[in-house]
Tab-separated table of C-alpha atoms in Angstrom:
chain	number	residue	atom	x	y	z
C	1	UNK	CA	31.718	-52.705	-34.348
C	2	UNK	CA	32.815	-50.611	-31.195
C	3	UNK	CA	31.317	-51.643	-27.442
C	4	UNK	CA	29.721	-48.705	-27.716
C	5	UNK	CA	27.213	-49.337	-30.958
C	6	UNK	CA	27.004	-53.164	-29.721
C	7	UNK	CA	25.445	-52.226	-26.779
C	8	UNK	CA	23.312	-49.488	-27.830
C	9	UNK	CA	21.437	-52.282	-30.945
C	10	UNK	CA	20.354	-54.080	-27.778
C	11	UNK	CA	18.850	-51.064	-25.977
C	12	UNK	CA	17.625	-49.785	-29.678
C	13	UNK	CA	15.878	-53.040	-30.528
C	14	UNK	CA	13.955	-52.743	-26.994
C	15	UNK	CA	12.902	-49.169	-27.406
C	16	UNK	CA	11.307	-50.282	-30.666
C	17	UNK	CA	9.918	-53.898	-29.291
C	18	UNK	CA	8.639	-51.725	-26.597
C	19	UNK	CA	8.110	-47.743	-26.817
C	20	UNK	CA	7.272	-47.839	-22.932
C	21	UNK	CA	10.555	-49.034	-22.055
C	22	UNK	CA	12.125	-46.374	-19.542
C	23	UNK	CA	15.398	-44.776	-19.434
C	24	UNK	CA	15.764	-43.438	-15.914
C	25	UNK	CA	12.232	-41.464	-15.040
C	26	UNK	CA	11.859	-39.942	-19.075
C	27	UNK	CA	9.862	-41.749	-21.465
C	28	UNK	CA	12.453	-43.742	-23.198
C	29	UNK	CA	12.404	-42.738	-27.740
C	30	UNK	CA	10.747	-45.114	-30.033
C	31	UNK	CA	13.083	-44.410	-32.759
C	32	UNK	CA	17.058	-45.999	-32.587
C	33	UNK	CA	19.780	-43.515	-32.215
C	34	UNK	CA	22.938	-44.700	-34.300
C	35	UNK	CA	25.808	-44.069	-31.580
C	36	UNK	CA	29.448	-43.421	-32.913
C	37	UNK	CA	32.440	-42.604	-31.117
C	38	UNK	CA	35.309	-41.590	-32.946
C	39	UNK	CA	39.034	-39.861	-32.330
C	40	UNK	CA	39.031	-36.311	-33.718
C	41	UNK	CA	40.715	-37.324	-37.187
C	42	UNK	CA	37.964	-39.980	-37.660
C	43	UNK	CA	35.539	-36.853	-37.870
C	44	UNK	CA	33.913	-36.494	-41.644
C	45	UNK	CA	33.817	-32.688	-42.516
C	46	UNK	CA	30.043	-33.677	-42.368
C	47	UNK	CA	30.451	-34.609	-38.586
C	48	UNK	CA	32.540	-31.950	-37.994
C	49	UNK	CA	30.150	-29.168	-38.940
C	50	UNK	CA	27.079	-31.361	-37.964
C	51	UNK	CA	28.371	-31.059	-33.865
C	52	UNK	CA	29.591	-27.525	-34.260
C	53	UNK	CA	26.448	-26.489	-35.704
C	54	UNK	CA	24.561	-28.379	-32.712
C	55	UNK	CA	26.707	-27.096	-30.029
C	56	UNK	CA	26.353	-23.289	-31.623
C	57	UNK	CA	22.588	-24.217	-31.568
C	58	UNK	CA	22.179	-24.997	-27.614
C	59	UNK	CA	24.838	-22.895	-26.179
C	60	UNK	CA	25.316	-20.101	-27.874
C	61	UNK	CA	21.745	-19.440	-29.568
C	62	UNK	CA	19.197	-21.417	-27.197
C	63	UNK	CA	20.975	-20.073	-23.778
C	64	UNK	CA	22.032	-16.726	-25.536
C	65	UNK	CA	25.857	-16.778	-24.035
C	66	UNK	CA	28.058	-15.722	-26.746
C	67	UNK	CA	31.134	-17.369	-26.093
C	68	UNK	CA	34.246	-19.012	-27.620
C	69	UNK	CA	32.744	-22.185	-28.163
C	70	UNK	CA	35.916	-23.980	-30.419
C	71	UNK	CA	38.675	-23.504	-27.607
C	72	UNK	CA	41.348	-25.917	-29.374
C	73	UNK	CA	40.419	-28.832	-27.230
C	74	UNK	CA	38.407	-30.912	-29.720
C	75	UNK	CA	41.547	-32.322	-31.802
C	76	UNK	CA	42.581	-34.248	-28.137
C	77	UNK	CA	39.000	-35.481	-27.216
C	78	UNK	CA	36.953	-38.424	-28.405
C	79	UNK	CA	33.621	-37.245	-29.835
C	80	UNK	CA	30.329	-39.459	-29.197
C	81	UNK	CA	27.619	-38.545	-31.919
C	82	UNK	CA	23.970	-40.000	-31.445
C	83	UNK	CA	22.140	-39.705	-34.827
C	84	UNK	CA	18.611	-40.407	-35.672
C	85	UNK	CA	17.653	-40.656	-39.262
C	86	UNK	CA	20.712	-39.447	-40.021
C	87	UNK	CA	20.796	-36.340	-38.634
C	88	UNK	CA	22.768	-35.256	-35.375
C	89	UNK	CA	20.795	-34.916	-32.567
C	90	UNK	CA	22.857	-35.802	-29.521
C	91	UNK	CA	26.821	-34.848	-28.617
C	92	UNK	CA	29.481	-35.067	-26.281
C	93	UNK	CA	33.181	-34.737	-26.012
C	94	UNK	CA	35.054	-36.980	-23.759
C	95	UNK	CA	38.404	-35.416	-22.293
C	96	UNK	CA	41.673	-37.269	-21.395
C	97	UNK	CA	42.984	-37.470	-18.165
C	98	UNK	CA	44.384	-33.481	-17.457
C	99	UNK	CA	43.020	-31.611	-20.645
C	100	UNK	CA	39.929	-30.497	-18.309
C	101	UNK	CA	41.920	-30.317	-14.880
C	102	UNK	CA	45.078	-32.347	-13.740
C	103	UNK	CA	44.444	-35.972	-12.493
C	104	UNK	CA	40.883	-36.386	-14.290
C	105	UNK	CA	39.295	-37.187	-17.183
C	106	UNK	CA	36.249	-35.254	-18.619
C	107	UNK	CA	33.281	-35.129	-20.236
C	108	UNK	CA	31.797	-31.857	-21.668
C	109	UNK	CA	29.545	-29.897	-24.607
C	110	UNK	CA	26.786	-32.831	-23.682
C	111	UNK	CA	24.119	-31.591	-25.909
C	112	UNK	CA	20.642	-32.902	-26.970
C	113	UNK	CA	18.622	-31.276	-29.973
C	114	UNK	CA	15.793	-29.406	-28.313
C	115	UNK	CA	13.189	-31.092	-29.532
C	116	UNK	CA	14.307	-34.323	-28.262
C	117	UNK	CA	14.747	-33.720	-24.212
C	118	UNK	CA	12.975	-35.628	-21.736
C	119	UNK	CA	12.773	-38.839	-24.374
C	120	UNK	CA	15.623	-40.715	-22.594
C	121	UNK	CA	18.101	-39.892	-25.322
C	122	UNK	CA	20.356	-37.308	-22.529
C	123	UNK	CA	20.128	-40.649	-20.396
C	124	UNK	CA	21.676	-42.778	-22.756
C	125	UNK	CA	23.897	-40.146	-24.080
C	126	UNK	CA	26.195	-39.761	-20.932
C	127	UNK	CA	25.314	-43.614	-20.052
C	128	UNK	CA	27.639	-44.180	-23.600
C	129	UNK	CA	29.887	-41.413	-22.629
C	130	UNK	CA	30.373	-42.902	-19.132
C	131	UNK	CA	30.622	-46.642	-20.339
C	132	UNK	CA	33.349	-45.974	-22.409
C	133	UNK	CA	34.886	-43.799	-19.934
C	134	UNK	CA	34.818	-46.730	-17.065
C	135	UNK	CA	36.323	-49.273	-19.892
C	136	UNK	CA	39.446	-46.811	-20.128
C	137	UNK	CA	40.096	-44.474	-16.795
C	138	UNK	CA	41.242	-46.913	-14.359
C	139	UNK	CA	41.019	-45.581	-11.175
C	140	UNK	CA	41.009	-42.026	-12.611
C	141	UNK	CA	37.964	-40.341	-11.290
C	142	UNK	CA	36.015	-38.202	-14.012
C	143	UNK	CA	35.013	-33.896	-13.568
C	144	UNK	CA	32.887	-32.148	-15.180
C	145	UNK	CA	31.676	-28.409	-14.657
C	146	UNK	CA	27.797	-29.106	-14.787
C	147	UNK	CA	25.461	-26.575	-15.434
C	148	UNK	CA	23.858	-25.900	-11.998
C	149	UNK	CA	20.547	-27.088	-13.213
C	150	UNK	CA	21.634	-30.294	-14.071
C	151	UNK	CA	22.989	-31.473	-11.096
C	152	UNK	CA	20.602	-34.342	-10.166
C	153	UNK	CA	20.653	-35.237	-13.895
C	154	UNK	CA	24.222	-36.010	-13.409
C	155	UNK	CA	23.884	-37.188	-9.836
C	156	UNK	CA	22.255	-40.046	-11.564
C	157	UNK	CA	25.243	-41.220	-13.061
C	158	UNK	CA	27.079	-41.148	-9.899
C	159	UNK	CA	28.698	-37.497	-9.909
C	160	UNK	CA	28.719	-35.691	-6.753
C	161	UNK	CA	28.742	-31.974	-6.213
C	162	UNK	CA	31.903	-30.693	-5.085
C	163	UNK	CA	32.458	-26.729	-3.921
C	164	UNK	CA	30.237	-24.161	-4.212
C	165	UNK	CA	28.474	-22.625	-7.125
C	166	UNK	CA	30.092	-20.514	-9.446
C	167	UNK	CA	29.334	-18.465	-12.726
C	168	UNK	CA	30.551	-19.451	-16.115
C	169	UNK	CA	29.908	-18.029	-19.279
C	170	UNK	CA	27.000	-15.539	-17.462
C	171	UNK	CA	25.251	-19.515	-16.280
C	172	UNK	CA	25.063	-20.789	-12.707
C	173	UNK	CA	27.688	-24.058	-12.724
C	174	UNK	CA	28.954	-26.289	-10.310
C	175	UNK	CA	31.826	-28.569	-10.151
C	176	UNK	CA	31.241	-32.477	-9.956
C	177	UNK	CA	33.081	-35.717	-9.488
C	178	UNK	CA	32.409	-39.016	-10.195
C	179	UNK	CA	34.935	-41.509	-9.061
């Protein structure tokens, strides 16, 4: 079993010991979320269409930005799926070092099924991402080009606004660093 799904069973088992448990300031889910992080040739076809479909969902269809959303960066990332019930409900891709921007890694397409925010599940979603992150970069310091709107969700985890705001994809961004 990876770090990642060993450490999640002991959150899991408290959320359903204790639905009050909190996850940062959101009421923390009930239900377990089956974590899975996996290289992009570990992907099913299942998992593959599963986060595309999600991603399309949120960024494309929810935030109505048509966009190029599979920009031949996927087959060099590591993809963390949260599933509950068997369905996919949470996603990320982690970057390696310089696929984002020279001299950092990356995280990026963090998405949470709709009806799921403010449960605790984004929390724990880029907690994972970021766990398995500090077990690999070093000294590398992680970017990320956060929606503008989420910048004290990610400020949370340590990331720290950097520059000034900018438009991507017709949405208000900025960049961040955590290091």
């Amino acid at each position: 079993m990876n770090p990642i799904s060993e450490s999640h069973m002991a959150v899991s088992n408290r959320h359903e010991a204790n639905p009050q448990t909190l996850v940062g300031d959101e009421q923390a889910d009930a239900q377990p979320i089956h974590w899975r992080l996996l290289a992009f040739n570990e992907l099913s076809n299942h998992d593959l269409y599963a986060l595309l479909a999600l991603r399309e969902s949120i960024f494309i269809v929810e935030q109505d930005v048509p966009y190029a959303d599979i920009d031949g960066k996927d087959p060099h990332c590591t993809h963390l799926l949260g599933c509950l019930h068997g369905e996919l409900v949470a996603y990320m891709r982690i970057l390696p070092v310089g696929l984002f921007e020279a001299g950092f890694f990356s995280i990026g397409r963090v998405v949470l099924k709709q009806d799921l925010r403010s449960t605790g599940i984004g929390h724990e979603l880029v907690r994972q991402g970021m766990q398995h992150l500090d077990s690999i970069r070093g000294n590398v310091p992680v970017k990320i080009s956060s929606q503008l709107y989420l910048k004290n969700f990610y400020s949370r985890f340590g990331f720290v606004a950097v520059g000034e705001m900018y438009i991507e994809d017709r949405i208000p961004h900025i960049a961040m660093v955590r290091r």
